[in-house]
Amino acid sequence: MDGDSVDNIVHTSEAIPMVAKALYPDEKFATTPKNMMCALDETLYSIDRHKWVRYPEPSDGDQQESAMAAYLNEFTRACWIFHTGKGRPLPEHVLRWTVTNSARTALNGEVVQALGIALVDARVTALQWTDVLCDIQIVSHVDRMPEAVRRLISGAANVFSSQEDRMYHTGIAFAGDTFQFVYFDRAGCIMSGILDTHADCIFLARVLMGLTILDSSYCGKDTSVVSRDGHRFVIVGGQEYQIAETLSISRDIRGRGTVCWRCRRPGSEMDFVIKNIWADVRQHPSEGDFLRKASNIHGISQLVCEEVIPWPGGELRTTFWLRDYLEGEMRYDIADRIPHLEQRRLVLEPYGRPLEEFASKDELLFAIRDAICAHQILYERENVLHCDISDNNIVLCEQAGASRRQGLLIDLDCAALVEMKKEYRLGPIGRKAGTLPFMACDILQHPRHAAHALWHDLESFLYVLMLTCASYAGPSNMPRKDLNVRTSLIGPWFIGDGDYKARIMYSYDDPAFRNFVDEVFHPYFDDLKGLVCELRTVIMREWNTRPTHTAVLDVFDRHIGALHSASKDVSAAPEAADGVDAVDEHQPHRGAKRKRRDAHEPLPAESSGGDARTIPSPARRRAGASSDSHTSDDSERTLVNSRQASEKTKGASDAPSFPMWEREPLTGRLVRSSKRRKVDHVDETGNSDR
């Protein structure tokens, strides 16, 4: 986790001393934490001296973590004995505290190796982030508490990005004779404040008892996802679904925390997609509402069922429930700033494969065209603008009896209603929504003033095509070996450099833009360059008219027809004599190697001779007005290979080995980064809150 993201979590955190009692109330235990400490008098805690007995002394050595883990396990065993003596059940599997060595984000933003402690299932032998139930970081003095907290934050990011069944996550930072309990959910971070380990023993005992005696839901696990006979199941709308594959998982702590599964109903061969999200209850319309508006629109995923997931005990809580313990002005202030998120599951059909798996240029172009057609119907019939056109949100769907897969437009979590303002239908103003590489220049450059409009989504469709041509070497997700797209001339688009993008898309004349395209496109896509250049003209350089769906589709149809004609001409050509092969239009071209420039080198000068830094930005001059904003996530998604149906085999061991942890992969699954970062909503300071 990068340093800026950690800083953002720290700066938006809240101190709520009641956090432990709210999470682990007295009535959940066989005996209260206070009575437990009395029962342990002179065994593990001295009431007269107000000190833990034989508590590990703070040190900078490597033995601190080992001694603390042993001490915590001793306390846990004592609690188990007392708990079972009262006839109360323990968790299904024995838990233990064990020493870890993992990569963490330090105060200076650098990634360092740090020892720590984790609560895990005692059967685990090769510890990974998927196994961590609670995370502990230790430093020698209270002055270093911020360092320990930052390590916990980076650990929390790993937990959320590797555990699909997380409702929340907890950590403890020990600093000398002080400690701090830290709670993470999709709205951010809550801290207990710095407490004295000895004087505040009941608080610490409550946390340790809640984590180790109560069931896994009190460690933050979502118990509605169940394992049975080596398979995972989830019930939505009264219907059971078997999880066959994890399609994507969010990588950020704050946000929608989206997890997508490919699922099947038992006994059926039909695939569904279940989308697990944390949605703001104050967002209206919701994603489910937009999907219901899109029902029966061909080319848009269809909602089968939507359901709110209850917390342990059946309560329908939002992320504000703990923050509600704040009082007075502080409570009202945070109520406005913090999203009120509830966990929802949406069942969608049909299931589609990623756009990057296109089988040919034909299929790629038709898929994007299909998505534009669906976008047009949604916009014209329902006054809904998608607002997050990206390569992740166009998928390939099988059609019975068809020779190619259909392009399917998915994910309406950033969608917005549009209203007629003067002569155009416009969406919300001041809303920075979308996925960074595909966002329109206006939205990137002027997020607080631009009203999201049709032409911004059409611009994003163009970027889907351009980035596909730059990122791949051919069909079926063929990797590109001759160019690192992130360090190429198109690389700054991935970090949302709107000025750089506008310079290329608005102010370059046609020869300069063609030179840019020649530099970044793989030769396999050479015959799509004309299409891209004409789309740029229609969408972004016809100053007196606004682009329409019809105008863009006409360009696609013309070039698809030309591509077909060229393909037929090639296939009809007689075989070449003397061993010379005929050229296959659908295979990568074998052209001369071209010199590649780094993204930091100057771009080719416009032949018009004007100052390249002066950007006409006509779209900015066409700003409109609109209404309020709503929120989505800022997650960088990670596509993962099919999860094996059987669970990881666990075996008991007294001395397990703990490998060095990294951000990815940690789960034993092959991880493919989607390269995309989604954002939504900019506050009055210009900072994204996701």
XYZ file of C-alpha atoms in Angstrom, residues 21-22 24-33 88 206 214:
15
model
C -17.310 -2.672 24.195
C -19.531 -2.135 21.164
C -17.607 -7.365 22.212
C -20.375 -6.603 24.743
C -20.417 -8.312 28.148
C -23.440 -10.463 27.348
C -21.533 -12.341 24.639
C -19.179 -13.924 27.180
C -19.658 -16.647 29.787
C -18.083 -14.229 32.237
C -17.348 -10.542 31.813
C -13.799 -9.370 31.023
C -20.157 -22.327 26.630
C -12.184 -7.701 26.203
C -16.420 -15.868 20.176
